[in-house]
PDB file of C-alpha atoms in Angstrom:
ATOM      1  CA  MET A 301     183.002 -11.270  12.733  1.00  0.00           C
ATOM      2  CA  LEU A 302     179.876 -11.708  14.786  1.00  0.00           C
ATOM      3  CA  PHE A 303     181.539 -11.413  18.262  1.00  0.00           C
ATOM      4  CA  GLY A 304     184.646  -9.312  17.373  1.00  0.00           C
ATOM      5  CA  TYR A 305     187.296  -9.429  19.927  1.00  0.00           C
ATOM      6  CA  ARG A 306     185.132 -11.727  22.041  1.00  0.00           C
ATOM      7  CA  ALA A 307     185.334 -14.453  19.362  1.00  0.00           C
ATOM      8  CA  SER A 308     187.930 -16.453  21.189  1.00  0.00           C
ATOM      9  CA  SER A 309     189.824 -16.461  24.481  1.00  0.00           C
ATOM     10  CA  GLU A 310     192.974 -15.501  22.571  1.00  0.00           C
ATOM     11  CA  SER A 311     191.388 -12.546  20.793  1.00  0.00           C
ATOM     12  CA  TYR A 312     189.804 -11.272  23.940  1.00  0.00           C
ATOM     13  CA  VAL A 313     192.992 -11.272  25.977  1.00  0.00           C
ATOM     14  CA  LYS A 314     194.858  -9.688  22.960  1.00  0.00           C
ATOM     15  CA  TYR A 315     192.302  -6.986  23.022  1.00  0.00           C
ATOM     16  CA  LEU A 316     192.575  -6.323  26.739  1.00  0.00           C
ATOM     17  CA  LYS A 317     196.463  -6.099  26.337  1.00  0.00           C
ATOM     18  CA  SER A 318     196.024  -3.705  23.475  1.00  0.00           C
ATOM     19  CA  ILE A 319     193.846  -1.179  25.500  1.00  0.00           C
ATOM     20  CA  GLY A 320     196.248  -1.296  28.434  1.00  0.00           C
ATOM     21  CA  VAL A 321     195.034  -3.914  30.755  1.00  0.00           C
ATOM     22  CA  GLU A 322     197.897  -5.628  32.647  1.00  0.00           C
ATOM     23  CA  CYS A 323     197.741  -9.255  31.758  1.00  0.00           C
ATOM     24  CA  GLY A 324     199.848 -12.147  32.627  1.00  0.00           C
ATOM     25  CA  GLU A 325     200.421 -15.446  30.837  1.00  0.00           C
ATOM     26  CA  ASN A 326     197.958 -18.279  30.282  1.00  0.00           C
ATOM     27  CA  ILE A 327     194.686 -16.448  30.838  1.00  0.00           C
ATOM     28  CA  THR A 328     191.613 -18.507  29.555  1.00  0.00           C
ATOM     29  CA  ILE A 329     188.167 -17.136  29.081  1.00  0.00           C
ATOM     30  CA  PHE A 330     186.039 -20.134  28.514  1.00  0.00           C
ATOM     31  CA  VAL A 331     182.928 -18.301  27.157  1.00  0.00           C
ATOM     32  CA  PRO A 332     184.450 -15.184  25.762  1.00  0.00           C
ATOM     33  CA  HIS A 333     181.250 -13.915  23.922  1.00  0.00           C
ATOM     34  CA  ARG A 334     179.245 -14.064  27.260  1.00  0.00           C
ATOM     35  CA  THR A 335     181.939 -12.584  29.500  1.00  0.00           C
ATOM     36  CA  THR A 336     182.106  -8.928  30.379  1.00  0.00           C
ATOM     37  CA  ILE A 337     185.460  -7.521  31.412  1.00  0.00           C
ATOM     38  CA  ASP A 338     185.326  -3.680  31.991  1.00  0.00           C
ATOM     39  CA  SER A 339     187.276  -1.852  29.277  1.00  0.00           C
ATOM     40  CA  LEU A 340     186.273   1.613  30.502  1.00  0.00           C
ATOM     41  CA  ASN A 341     189.348   1.828  32.822  1.00  0.00           C
ATOM     42  CA  PRO A 342     192.002  -0.521  31.552  1.00  0.00           C
ATOM     43  CA  HIS A 343     194.585   1.332  33.718  1.00  0.00           C
ATOM     44  CA  LEU A 344     192.547   0.038  36.839  1.00  0.00           C
ATOM     45  CA  LEU A 345     192.595  -3.651  35.945  1.00  0.00           C
ATOM     46  CA  LYS A 346     195.362  -6.203  36.460  1.00  0.00           C
ATOM     47  CA  ILE A 347     194.991  -9.894  35.707  1.00  0.00           C
ATOM     48  CA  GLY A 348     197.678 -12.231  36.754  1.00  0.00           C
ATOM     49  CA  SER A 349     199.011 -15.477  35.201  1.00  0.00           C
ATOM     50  CA  ASN A 350     197.144 -18.860  35.031  1.00  0.00           C
ATOM     51  CA  VAL A 351     193.727 -17.385  35.457  1.00  0.00           C
ATOM     52  CA  ALA A 352     190.685 -19.229  34.326  1.00  0.00           C
ATOM     53  CA  ILE A 353     187.417 -17.266  33.722  1.00  0.00           C
ATOM     54  CA  THR A 354     184.229 -19.262  33.046  1.00  0.00           C
ATOM     55  CA  GLY A 355     181.167 -17.571  31.702  1.00  0.00           C
ATOM     56  CA  PRO A 356     179.090 -15.778  31.798  1.00  0.00           C
ATOM     57  CA  ALA A 357     181.346 -13.791  34.203  1.00  0.00           C
ATOM     58  CA  SER A 358     181.815 -10.047  34.887  1.00  0.00           C
ATOM     59  CA  ILE A 359     184.723  -8.033  36.028  1.00  0.00           C
ATOM     60  CA  LEU A 360     183.993  -4.428  36.747  1.00  0.00           C
ATOM     61  CA  THR A 361     186.166  -1.412  37.525  1.00  0.00           C
ATOM     62  CA  HIS A 362     183.250   1.031  37.588  1.00  0.00           C
ATOM     63  CA  ASP A 363     179.837   1.077  39.232  1.00  0.00           C
ATOM     64  CA  TYR A 364     177.055   3.213  37.558  1.00  0.00           C
ATOM     65  CA  SER A 365     174.784   2.845  40.422  1.00  0.00           C
ATOM     66  CA  VAL A 366     175.649   6.483  41.143  1.00  0.00           C
ATOM     67  CA  PHE A 367     173.002   7.130  38.440  1.00  0.00           C
ATOM     68  CA  VAL A 368     170.336   7.282  41.162  1.00  0.00           C
ATOM     69  CA  ALA A 369     172.428   9.663  43.466  1.00  0.00           C
ATOM     70  CA  ASN A 370     173.157  11.915  40.480  1.00  0.00           C
ATOM     71  CA  HIS A 371     169.406  12.567  40.073  1.00  0.00           C
ATOM     72  CA  LEU A 372     168.879  13.350  43.768  1.00  0.00           C
ATOM     73  CA  SER A 373     171.969  15.463  44.376  1.00  0.00           C
ATOM     74  CA  LYS A 374     170.684  18.778  42.792  1.00  0.00           C
ATOM     75  CA  GLY A 375     173.240  18.748  40.098  1.00  0.00           C
ATOM     76  CA  ARG A 376     176.187  17.175  41.943  1.00  0.00           C
ATOM     77  CA  LEU A 377     177.653  14.275  39.910  1.00  0.00           C
ATOM     78  CA  PHE A 378     179.321  11.325  41.518  1.00  0.00           C
ATOM     79  CA  GLY A 379     181.803   8.773  40.313  1.00  0.00           C
ATOM     80  CA  LYS A 380     182.693   5.260  41.460  1.00  0.00           C
ATOM     81  CA  GLN A 381     185.765   3.820  39.826  1.00  0.00           C
ATOM     82  CA  GLN A 382     188.192   1.508  41.664  1.00  0.00           C
ATOM     83  CA  PRO A 383     191.076  -0.765  40.680  1.00  0.00           C
ATOM     84  CA  VAL A 384     190.665  -4.515  40.475  1.00  0.00           C
ATOM     85  CA  GLU A 385     193.517  -6.887  40.878  1.00  0.00           C
ATOM     86  CA  ILE A 386     193.419 -10.563  40.211  1.00  0.00           C
ATOM     87  CA  GLY A 387     196.418 -12.678  41.326  1.00  0.00           C
ATOM     88  CA  ASN A 388     198.032 -15.764  39.878  1.00  0.00           C
ATOM     89  CA  ASN A 389     196.440 -19.217  39.623  1.00  0.00           C
ATOM     90  CA  VAL A 390     192.878 -17.971  40.115  1.00  0.00           C
ATOM     91  CA  PHE A 391     189.593 -19.644  38.979  1.00  0.00           C
ATOM     92  CA  ILE A 392     186.467 -17.559  38.557  1.00  0.00           C
ATOM     93  CA  GLY A 393     183.329 -19.761  38.517  1.00  0.00           C
ATOM     94  CA  TRP A 394     180.387 -19.665  36.177  1.00  0.00           C
ATOM     95  CA  GLY A 395     178.413 -16.490  36.657  1.00  0.00           C
ATOM     96  CA  GLY A 396     181.107 -14.962  38.974  1.00  0.00           C
ATOM     97  CA  VAL A 397     181.104 -11.172  39.493  1.00  0.00           C
ATOM     98  CA  ILE A 398     184.149  -9.276  40.471  1.00  0.00           C
ATOM     99  CA  LEU A 399     183.148  -5.802  41.776  1.00  0.00           C
ATOM    100  CA  PRO A 400     185.210  -2.594  41.756  1.00  0.00           C
ATOM    101  CA  GLY A 401     187.910  -2.366  44.411  1.00  0.00           C
ATOM    102  CA  THR A 402     188.317  -6.090  44.701  1.00  0.00           C
ATOM    103  CA  VAL A 403     191.692  -7.553  45.251  1.00  0.00           C
ATOM    104  CA  ILE A 404     192.063 -11.338  44.737  1.00  0.00           C
ATOM    105  CA  GLY A 405     195.253 -13.043  45.972  1.00  0.00           C
ATOM    106  CA  ASP A 406     197.070 -15.988  44.473  1.00  0.00           C
ATOM    107  CA  ASN A 407     195.741 -19.658  44.410  1.00  0.00           C
ATOM    108  CA  VAL A 408     192.175 -18.731  44.763  1.00  0.00           C
ATOM    109  CA  ILE A 409     188.926 -20.399  43.670  1.00  0.00           C
ATOM    110  CA  ILE A 410     185.739 -18.287  43.326  1.00  0.00           C
ATOM    111  CA  GLY A 411     182.688 -20.414  43.202  1.00  0.00           C
ATOM    112  CA  ALA A 412     179.793 -20.172  40.663  1.00  0.00           C
ATOM    113  CA  TYR A 413     177.759 -16.972  40.939  1.00  0.00           C
ATOM    114  CA  ALA A 414     179.765 -15.640  43.743  1.00  0.00           C
ATOM    115  CA  VAL A 415     180.066 -11.881  44.012  1.00  0.00           C
ATOM    116  CA  ALA A 416     183.525 -10.865  45.009  1.00  0.00           C
ATOM    117  CA  THR A 417     184.260  -7.682  46.748  1.00  0.00           C
ATOM    118  CA  GLY A 418     186.963  -6.344  49.003  1.00  0.00           C
ATOM    119  CA  ASN A 419     190.169  -8.397  49.713  1.00  0.00           C
ATOM    120  CA  LEU A 420     190.165 -12.101  48.978  1.00  0.00           C
ATOM    121  CA  GLU A 421     193.226 -13.573  50.584  1.00  0.00           C
ATOM    122  CA  SER A 422     195.536 -16.079  48.881  1.00  0.00           C
ATOM    123  CA  ASN A 423     195.268 -19.798  49.105  1.00  0.00           C
ATOM    124  CA  ALA A 424     191.532 -20.051  49.751  1.00  0.00           C
ATOM    125  CA  VAL A 425     188.098 -21.009  48.291  1.00  0.00           C
ATOM    126  CA  TYR A 426     185.308 -18.327  48.281  1.00  0.00           C
ATOM    127  CA  ALA A 427     181.649 -18.702  47.533  1.00  0.00           C
ATOM    128  CA  GLY A 428     178.403 -16.759  48.018  1.00  0.00           C
ATOM    129  CA  ASN A 429     177.080 -13.288  47.684  1.00  0.00           C
ATOM    130  CA  PRO A 430     179.062 -11.501  49.002  1.00  0.00           C
ATOM    131  CA  ALA A 431     181.789 -14.126  48.587  1.00  0.00           C
ATOM    132  CA  ARG A 432     183.079 -15.546  51.838  1.00  0.00           C
ATOM    133  CA  ARG A 433     186.026 -17.783  52.625  1.00  0.00           C
ATOM    134  CA  ILE A 434     184.758 -21.293  52.876  1.00  0.00           C
ATOM    135  CA  CYS A 435     188.026 -23.274  53.251  1.00  0.00           C
ATOM    136  CA  SER A 436     191.776 -23.172  52.521  1.00  0.00           C
ATOM    137  CA  ILE A 437     193.161 -24.337  49.167  1.00  0.00           C
ATOM    138  CA  GLU A 438     194.962 -26.994  51.139  1.00  0.00           C
ATOM    139  CA  ASP A 439     191.664 -28.279  52.426  1.00  0.00           C
ATOM    140  CA  TYR A 440     190.134 -28.169  48.918  1.00  0.00           C
ATOM    141  CA  ILE A 441     193.026 -30.174  47.506  1.00  0.00           C
ATOM    142  CA  GLN A 442     192.735 -32.891  50.241  1.00  0.00           C
ATOM    143  CA  LYS A 443     188.959 -33.096  49.612  1.00  0.00           C
ATOM    144  CA  ARG A 444     189.537 -33.492  45.858  1.00  0.00           C
ATOM    145  CA  THR A 445     192.173 -36.071  46.637  1.00  0.00           C
ATOM    146  CA  ASP A 446     189.890 -38.130  48.993  1.00  0.00           C
ATOM    147  CA  ASN A 447     186.910 -38.021  46.495  1.00  0.00           C
ATOM    148  CA  GLN A 448     188.586 -39.150  43.300  1.00  0.00           C
ATOM    149  CA  LEU A 449     188.006 -42.785  43.582  1.00  0.00           C
ATOM    150  CA  ALA A 450     184.371 -42.617  44.793  1.00  0.00           C
ATOM    151  CA  GLU A 451     183.591 -40.103  42.065  1.00  0.00           C
ATOM    152  CA  ALA A 452     185.192 -42.191  39.277  1.00  0.00           C
ATOM    153  CA  VAL A 453     183.231 -45.363  40.492  1.00  0.00           C
ATOM    154  CA  ASP A 454     179.960 -43.308  40.395  1.00  0.00           C
ATOM    155  CA  ILE A 455     180.726 -42.063  36.834  1.00  0.00           C
ATOM    156  CA  PHE A 456     181.242 -45.695  35.812  1.00  0.00           C
ATOM    157  CA  LYS A 457     177.925 -46.634  37.495  1.00  0.00           C
ATOM    158  CA  GLN A 458     175.919 -43.869  35.854  1.00  0.00           C
ATOM    159  CA  TYR A 459     177.382 -44.638  32.440  1.00  0.00           C
ATOM    160  CA  TRP A 460     176.673 -48.379  32.937  1.00  0.00           C
ATOM    161  CA  LEU A 461     173.097 -47.740  33.934  1.00  0.00           C
ATOM    162  CA  ARG A 462     172.438 -45.304  31.109  1.00  0.00           C
ATOM    163  CA  PHE A 463     174.049 -47.193  28.145  1.00  0.00           C
ATOM    164  CA  GLY A 464     174.256 -50.700  29.411  1.00  0.00           C
ATOM    165  CA  ARG A 465     178.028 -51.052  28.734  1.00  0.00           C
ATOM    166  CA  LYS A 466     181.353 -50.306  30.126  1.00  0.00           C
ATOM    167  CA  PRO A 467     182.569 -46.753  29.292  1.00  0.00           C
ATOM    168  CA  ASP A 468     185.447 -46.095  27.113  1.00  0.00           C
ATOM    169  CA  SER A 469     188.622 -44.990  29.190  1.00  0.00           C
ATOM    170  CA  ALA A 470     188.366 -41.526  27.561  1.00  0.00           C
ATOM    171  CA  VAL A 471     185.352 -40.854  29.802  1.00  0.00           C
ATOM    172  CA  PHE A 472     187.742 -40.719  32.663  1.00  0.00           C
ATOM    173  CA  HIS A 473     189.924 -37.944  31.282  1.00  0.00           C
ATOM    174  CA  GLU A 474     189.934 -36.204  34.654  1.00  0.00           C
ATOM    175  CA  TYR A 475     190.548 -39.377  36.701  1.00  0.00           C
ATOM    176  CA  PHE A 476     193.171 -41.246  34.712  1.00  0.00           C
ATOM    177  CA  TYR A 477     195.679 -40.833  37.428  1.00  0.00           C
ATOM    178  CA  LEU A 478     193.859 -43.622  39.246  1.00  0.00           C
ATOM    179  CA  PHE A 479     194.850 -46.270  36.632  1.00  0.00           C
ATOM    180  CA  SER A 480     197.335 -44.854  34.171  1.00  0.00           C
ATOM    181  CA  SER A 481     201.118 -44.576  34.338  1.00  0.00           C
ATOM    182  CA  ASP A 482     203.344 -42.324  32.116  1.00  0.00           C
ATOM    183  CA  ARG A 483     203.437 -45.286  29.686  1.00  0.00           C
ATOM    184  CA  GLN A 484     199.643 -45.639  29.373  1.00  0.00           C
ATOM    185  CA  LEU A 485     198.586 -42.228  28.181  1.00  0.00           C
ATOM    186  CA  ILE A 486     196.131 -41.789  25.347  1.00  0.00           C
ATOM    187  CA  ASP A 487     195.801 -38.494  23.594  1.00  0.00           C
ATOM    188  CA  ILE A 488     192.862 -37.110  25.551  1.00  0.00           C
ATOM    189  CA  TYR A 489     194.945 -37.582  28.834  1.00  0.00           C
ATOM    190  CA  LYS A 490     197.944 -35.817  27.318  1.00  0.00           C
ATOM    191  CA  ASN A 491     195.572 -32.942  26.266  1.00  0.00           C
ATOM    192  CA  LYS A 492     194.289 -32.770  29.728  1.00  0.00           C
ATOM    193  CA  MET A 493     197.868 -32.548  31.141  1.00  0.00           C
ATOM    194  CA  THR A 494     198.683 -29.819  28.583  1.00  0.00           C
ATOM    195  CA  GLU A 495     195.447 -27.820  29.516  1.00  0.00           C
ATOM    196  CA  ASN A 496     196.940 -26.143  32.528  1.00  0.00           C
ATOM    197  CA  GLY A 497     200.286 -25.364  31.026  1.00  0.00           C
ATOM    198  CA  ASN A 498     202.241 -27.709  33.160  1.00  0.00           C
ATOM    199  CA  TYR A 499     202.609 -30.881  31.096  1.00  0.00           C
ATOM    200  CA  LYS A 500     206.097 -31.656  32.356  1.00  0.00           C
ATOM    201  CA  GLU A 501     205.023 -31.368  36.018  1.00  0.00           C
ATOM    202  CA  CYS A 502     202.099 -33.736  35.334  1.00  0.00           C
ATOM    203  CA  LEU A 503     204.413 -36.235  33.555  1.00  0.00           C
ATOM    204  CA  ASN A 504     206.877 -36.061  36.380  1.00  0.00           C
ATOM    205  CA  TYR A 505     204.118 -36.838  38.935  1.00  0.00           C
ATOM    206  CA  LEU A 506     203.023 -39.883  36.914  1.00  0.00           C
ATOM    207  CA  GLN A 507     206.664 -41.088  36.797  1.00  0.00           C
ATOM    208  CA  LYS A 508     207.064 -40.910  40.508  1.00  0.00           C
ATOM    209  CA  HIS A 509     203.714 -42.018  41.768  1.00  0.00           C
ATOM    210  CA  LYS A 510     202.341 -45.523  41.211  1.00  0.00           C
ATOM    211  CA  PRO A 511     198.591 -45.424  40.226  1.00  0.00           C
ATOM    212  CA  MET A 512     196.109 -47.115  42.551  1.00  0.00           C
ATOM    213  CA  PHE A 513     195.180 -49.608  39.836  1.00  0.00           C
ATOM    214  CA  GLU A 514     197.588 -51.338  37.416  1.00  0.00           C
ATOM    215  CA  ASN A 515     195.388 -50.540  34.409  1.00  0.00           C
ATOM    216  CA  TYR A 516     191.993 -49.454  33.254  1.00  0.00           C
ATOM    217  CA  GLU A 517     190.583 -52.919  33.228  1.00  0.00           C
ATOM    218  CA  GLN A 518     191.473 -53.421  36.885  1.00  0.00           C
ATOM    219  CA  PHE A 519     189.650 -50.144  37.718  1.00  0.00           C
ATOM    220  CA  CYS A 520     186.550 -51.348  35.845  1.00  0.00           C
ATOM    221  CA  GLU A 521     186.422 -54.661  37.755  1.00  0.00           C
ATOM    222  CA  TYR A 522     186.734 -52.733  40.983  1.00  0.00           C
ATOM    223  CA  ALA A 523     183.968 -50.414  39.921  1.00  0.00           C
ATOM    224  CA  LYS A 524     181.716 -53.365  39.030  1.00  0.00           C
ATOM    225  CA  ASP A 525     182.382 -54.957  42.437  1.00  0.00           C
ATOM    226  CA  GLN A 526     181.417 -51.699  44.122  1.00  0.00           C
ATOM    227  CA  ILE A 527     178.175 -51.565  42.199  1.00  0.00           C
ATOM    228  CA  LYS A 528     177.304 -55.103  43.136  1.00  0.00           C
ATOM    229  CA  GLN A 529     177.908 -54.456  46.748  1.00  0.00           C
ATOM    230  CA  GLY A 530     175.706 -51.443  46.698  1.00  0.00           C
ATOM    231  CA  GLU A 531     172.729 -53.411  45.091  1.00  0.00           C
TER     232      GLU A 531
END
């Protein structure tokens, strides 16, 4: 009742569809009550499928900066309304702003507090103000692949130093591919696999790829050894 159609991701997307915004499937708005999606021109906004919008984020199809010009033009009024198109499989980072006239391709990551304007080509990562291409999506995936083990070990180390004990395996709900097979999945791992709407694809990957470690305990022993070597 307090936030109205912004109460949840589902209600926000339902509202956008009801006013005429073209929306695909699996659109997630993580902080709906702090996210602003321009409803002034629903006919100018298109959002594809598998789009994740963190918050507070803003998507604008109009720019009222003409307010200043309207006061200096001796009675002439100006408008600035342009379509915005967001492709498929797009992530908009925390505080991201999508300005009028922006076209975002498919498979695009937009970094935190980036200001997107113009054409953002597919299969790339963008950051900054204005947002600039910083790498291809292939390079991003390779970097994520290369860093998984080191990040997981560091998480283990920080937990150990903070609490003085081994973390529960649930702490590694984003790194379980390192030590879990399709027969070693706890609920939090299954939920993570479901989160992106491609559970079967994730399960198929686990069935075809052997994890780096045989189980969680083996990973923990490796992490402990790495910590000792760094002392």
